Short mmCIF file of C-alpha atoms in Angstrom, two decimals:
data_model
loop_
_atom_site.label_atom_id
_atom_site.label_comp_id
_atom_site.label_asym_id
_atom_site.label_seq_id
_atom_site.Cartn_x
_atom_site.Cartn_y
_atom_site.Cartn_z
CA UNK A 1 0.00 0.00 0.00
CA UNK A 2 1.81 3.13 -1.27
CA UNK A 3 -0.32 5.72 0.62
CA UNK A 4 0.50 9.28 -0.49
CA UNK A 5 3.22 9.59 -3.15
CA UNK A 6 4.91 12.86 -4.04
CA UNK A 7 7.26 13.57 -6.92
CA UNK A 8 9.86 14.88 -7.31
CA UNK A 9 11.68 14.55 -3.97
CA UNK A 10 14.05 17.44 -4.70
CA UNK A 11 14.10 20.23 -7.25
CA UNK A 12 16.06 23.40 -7.90
CA UNK A 13 14.36 26.09 -9.95
CA UNK A 14 15.47 29.43 -11.29
CA UNK A 15 13.45 32.55 -10.50
CA UNK A 16 10.56 32.88 -12.92
CA UNK A 17 10.43 29.21 -13.94
CA UNK A 18 7.32 27.15 -13.49
CA UNK A 19 6.79 23.60 -12.32
CA UNK A 20 4.19 21.16 -11.06
CA UNK A 21 4.54 19.13 -7.88
CA UNK A 22 2.74 15.83 -8.23
CA UNK A 23 0.72 14.10 -5.53
CA UNK A 24 -1.25 10.89 -5.80
CA UNK A 25 -2.95 8.73 -3.17
CA UNK A 26 -4.28 5.19 -3.43
CA UNK A 27 -6.48 5.14 -0.32
CA UNK A 28 -9.60 6.51 -2.04
CA UNK A 29 -9.57 9.49 0.30
CA UNK A 30 -11.89 12.32 -0.60
CA UNK A 31 -9.93 15.12 1.11
CA UNK A 32 -6.49 16.22 -0.11
CA UNK A 33 -4.21 19.03 1.06
CA UNK A 34 -1.03 20.88 0.16
CA UNK A 35 1.17 22.35 2.91
CA UNK A 36 4.48 24.13 2.97
CA UNK A 37 6.88 23.85 5.88
CA UNK A 38 9.50 26.49 6.49
CA UNK A 39 12.17 26.03 9.19
CA UNK A 40 10.70 26.48 12.67
CA UNK A 41 7.30 27.44 11.28
CA UNK A 42 5.19 24.30 11.39
CA UNK A 43 2.92 23.49 8.44
CA UNK A 44 0.90 26.10 6.59
CA UNK A 45 -2.02 25.13 4.35
CA UNK A 46 -1.74 26.28 0.73
CA UNK A 47 -4.81 24.68 -0.91
CA UNK A 48 -7.15 21.84 -0.17
CA UNK A 49 -9.84 19.81 -1.91
CA UNK A 50 -12.87 18.00 -0.50
CA UNK A 51 -13.43 15.96 -3.64
CA UNK A 52 -12.83 15.76 -7.38
CA UNK A 53 -13.63 19.07 -9.05
CA UNK A 54 -13.63 21.06 -5.79
CA UNK A 55 -10.69 23.11 -4.51
CA UNK A 56 -10.35 25.92 -2.02
CA UNK A 57 -7.68 28.28 -0.72
CA UNK A 58 -5.86 27.74 2.50
CA UNK A 59 -3.79 30.16 4.54
CA UNK A 60 -1.02 30.91 1.99
CA UNK A 61 -2.37 30.38 -1.58
CA UNK A 62 -0.66 33.25 -3.39
CA UNK A 63 1.69 32.12 -6.17
CA UNK A 64 0.17 28.64 -6.41
CA UNK A 65 -2.60 26.87 -8.30
CA UNK A 66 -4.19 23.46 -7.95
CA UNK A 67 -6.63 21.20 -9.76
CA UNK A 68 -8.43 18.01 -8.76
CA UNK A 69 -9.72 16.18 -11.80
CA UNK A 70 -9.62 12.74 -10.14
CA UNK A 71 -9.94 11.42 -6.60
CA UNK A 72 -6.35 10.16 -6.68
CA UNK A 73 -4.39 13.16 -7.98
CA UNK A 74 -3.90 16.66 -6.62
CA UNK A 75 -1.07 18.51 -8.42
CA UNK A 76 0.30 21.84 -7.18
CA UNK A 77 1.50 24.35 -9.77
CA UNK A 78 4.00 27.18 -9.32
CA UNK A 79 3.68 29.56 -12.27
CA UNK A 80 6.45 32.11 -11.63
CA UNK A 81 8.85 30.74 -9.03
CA UNK A 82 10.10 33.24 -6.44
CA UNK A 83 12.78 32.82 -3.74
CA UNK A 84 10.05 33.09 -1.06
CA UNK A 85 8.67 29.78 -2.34
CA UNK A 86 11.79 27.90 -1.26
CA UNK A 87 10.36 25.39 1.19
CA UNK A 88 9.45 21.77 1.82
CA UNK A 89 6.05 20.91 0.37
CA UNK A 90 3.86 18.17 1.82
CA UNK A 91 0.77 16.64 0.31
CA UNK A 92 -1.74 14.90 2.58
CA UNK A 93 -5.05 13.08 2.30
CA UNK A 94 -7.85 12.05 4.63
CA UNK A 95 -11.36 10.69 4.66
CA UNK A 96 -14.52 12.00 6.15
CA UNK A 97 -16.00 9.20 8.23
CA UNK A 98 -18.33 8.62 11.12
CA UNK A 99 -17.47 11.20 13.75
CA UNK A 100 -15.85 13.62 11.32
CA UNK A 101 -12.57 13.96 9.51
CA UNK A 102 -10.07 11.17 10.00
CA UNK A 103 -6.32 11.76 10.56
CA UNK A 104 -4.41 13.05 7.57
CA UNK A 105 -1.78 10.85 5.94
CA UNK A 106 1.26 12.65 4.59
CA UNK A 107 3.61 12.09 1.66
CA UNK A 108 7.38 12.26 2.14
CA UNK A 109 7.60 15.81 0.85
CA UNK A 110 9.25 17.72 -1.98
CA UNK A 111 12.23 19.93 -1.10
CA UNK A 112 12.16 22.90 -3.47
CA UNK A 113 14.84 25.57 -3.81
CA UNK A 114 14.39 28.70 -5.92
CA UNK A 115 17.66 30.40 -6.88
CA UNK B 1 -8.43 33.40 13.58
CA UNK B 2 -7.69 29.85 14.73
CA UNK B 3 -4.41 29.52 16.61
CA UNK B 4 -2.27 26.71 18.01
CA UNK B 5 0.70 27.39 20.32
CA UNK B 6 3.17 24.71 21.32
CA UNK B 7 5.72 24.86 24.09
CA UNK B 8 8.55 24.49 24.55
CA UNK B 9 9.83 25.00 21.00
CA UNK B 10 12.91 22.95 21.79
CA UNK B 11 13.84 20.44 24.47
CA UNK B 12 16.96 18.39 25.17
CA UNK B 13 16.81 15.46 27.59
CA UNK B 14 18.74 12.29 28.48
CA UNK B 15 17.58 8.79 27.76
CA UNK B 16 15.21 7.57 30.43
CA UNK B 17 13.81 11.01 31.24
CA UNK B 18 10.08 11.76 31.09
CA UNK B 19 8.98 14.71 28.97
CA UNK B 20 5.76 16.68 28.70
CA UNK B 21 4.96 18.67 25.57
CA UNK B 22 2.27 21.33 25.64
CA UNK B 23 -0.27 22.52 23.11
CA UNK B 24 -2.80 25.30 23.68
CA UNK B 25 -5.37 26.36 21.12
CA UNK B 26 -8.04 28.84 20.15
CA UNK B 27 -10.41 27.52 17.49
CA UNK B 28 -13.98 28.07 16.43
CA UNK B 29 -16.22 24.99 16.71
CA UNK B 30 -13.58 22.57 17.95
CA UNK B 31 -13.74 19.10 16.36
CA UNK B 32 -10.44 17.38 17.18
CA UNK B 33 -6.82 17.78 18.25
CA UNK B 34 -4.10 15.67 16.67
CA UNK B 35 -0.49 14.91 17.54
CA UNK B 36 2.05 13.99 14.86
CA UNK B 37 5.70 12.91 15.06
CA UNK B 38 8.01 14.18 12.34
CA UNK B 39 11.44 12.70 11.91
CA UNK B 40 13.26 13.36 8.65
CA UNK B 41 10.33 13.17 6.28
CA UNK B 42 6.57 12.95 6.56
CA UNK B 43 4.68 13.65 9.79
CA UNK B 44 3.28 10.40 11.15
CA UNK B 45 0.05 10.26 13.11
CA UNK B 46 0.19 9.58 16.86
CA UNK B 47 -3.13 10.47 18.49
CA UNK B 48 -6.46 12.07 17.76
CA UNK B 49 -8.42 13.52 20.67
CA UNK B 50 -12.05 14.57 20.45
CA UNK B 51 -14.91 15.40 22.77
CA UNK B 52 -15.61 11.67 23.04
CA UNK B 53 -12.00 10.63 23.49
CA UNK B 54 -9.97 12.93 25.73
CA UNK B 55 -7.26 10.45 26.77
CA UNK B 56 -5.15 8.24 24.56
CA UNK B 57 -2.21 5.95 25.33
CA UNK B 58 0.14 3.91 23.21
CA UNK B 59 3.11 2.31 24.87
CA UNK B 60 5.29 5.01 26.43
CA UNK B 61 3.28 7.83 24.83
CA UNK B 62 0.09 9.27 26.23
CA UNK B 63 -1.98 12.37 25.65
CA UNK B 64 -4.84 14.16 27.31
CA UNK B 65 -7.18 16.91 26.16
CA UNK B 66 -8.63 19.58 28.44
CA UNK B 67 -11.50 21.12 26.47
CA UNK B 68 -12.36 23.52 29.26
CA UNK B 69 -8.88 25.04 29.50
CA UNK B 70 -8.20 24.56 25.75
CA UNK B 71 -4.96 22.62 25.91
CA UNK B 72 -3.45 19.21 25.42
CA UNK B 73 -0.28 17.54 26.64
CA UNK B 74 1.78 14.78 25.11
CA UNK B 75 3.72 12.71 27.62
CA UNK B 76 6.65 10.44 26.79
CA UNK B 77 8.04 8.27 29.57
CA UNK B 78 11.41 6.48 29.61
CA UNK B 79 12.56 8.39 26.54
CA UNK B 80 14.81 6.73 23.95
CA UNK B 81 17.06 8.23 21.27
CA UNK B 82 14.49 7.09 18.72
CA UNK B 83 12.01 9.55 20.23
CA UNK B 84 14.10 12.43 18.89
CA UNK B 85 11.85 14.26 16.45
CA UNK B 86 9.65 17.29 15.96
CA UNK B 87 6.26 16.80 17.58
CA UNK B 88 3.43 18.68 15.89
CA UNK B 89 0.09 19.56 17.40
CA UNK B 90 -2.83 20.40 15.09
CA UNK B 91 -6.43 21.36 15.69
CA UNK B 92 -9.45 20.99 13.43
CA UNK B 93 -12.34 23.40 13.87
CA UNK B 94 -15.47 24.16 11.92
CA UNK B 95 -13.52 24.93 8.74
CA UNK B 96 -12.57 21.24 8.20
CA UNK B 97 -8.94 22.31 7.97
CA UNK B 98 -6.07 21.57 10.33
CA UNK B 99 -4.21 24.43 11.96
CA UNK B 100 -0.72 23.41 13.03
CA UNK B 101 1.49 24.72 15.78
CA UNK B 102 5.18 25.40 15.15
CA UNK B 103 6.18 22.11 16.73
CA UNK B 104 8.42 21.07 19.59
CA UNK B 105 11.86 19.76 18.64
CA UNK B 106 12.80 16.99 21.07
CA UNK B 107 16.38 15.75 21.28
CA UNK B 108 17.09 12.68 23.41
CA UNK B 109 20.76 12.18 24.16
CA UNK B 110 22.21 8.78 25.11
#
């Protein structure tokens, strides 16, 4: 059982370049999330999705875009990379069950550097 | 605005010590509080505490939730070097989103 898979694991971008961080889950979870983690700052929510075709902004959405065309995939797009987007990005998924939202499962992260 | 505050931010102990990590929160329409352990990669789930489950225990780790005073503690007894990690506290409110604290970095020395 692969869980949540993120690719790539590492990437270096130049300022102004664009890229897509991939995230896929095989647990049939309806909820998916993108976070960024800066040193000493915990996890901040970028975007989330409660199901295919539905996305919403989190706490720090500026400079990012997402789409959710299938239950399994939730890619995160950076259109014009900026040094402030240097961070570790985590994708997570969860299910809404009896009693509410279940614990989120996280991927191993993508370490992104913008130079 | 929902807020989660963890303390201390950093802690260094010796193997065998007992540690208590703190998490206080302000959230609208509280649903649950979760504890995660983060070593080098992905956060891994430890406990989920809700109105119907305010105490959890797994081996040397235990956690309680005080909904009246709006805080939780994570206790680790007989610490081992493998307990060294960042411990994250997160709270889910009415928005269906988790709000994370900054984490407590625990270092257990042999």
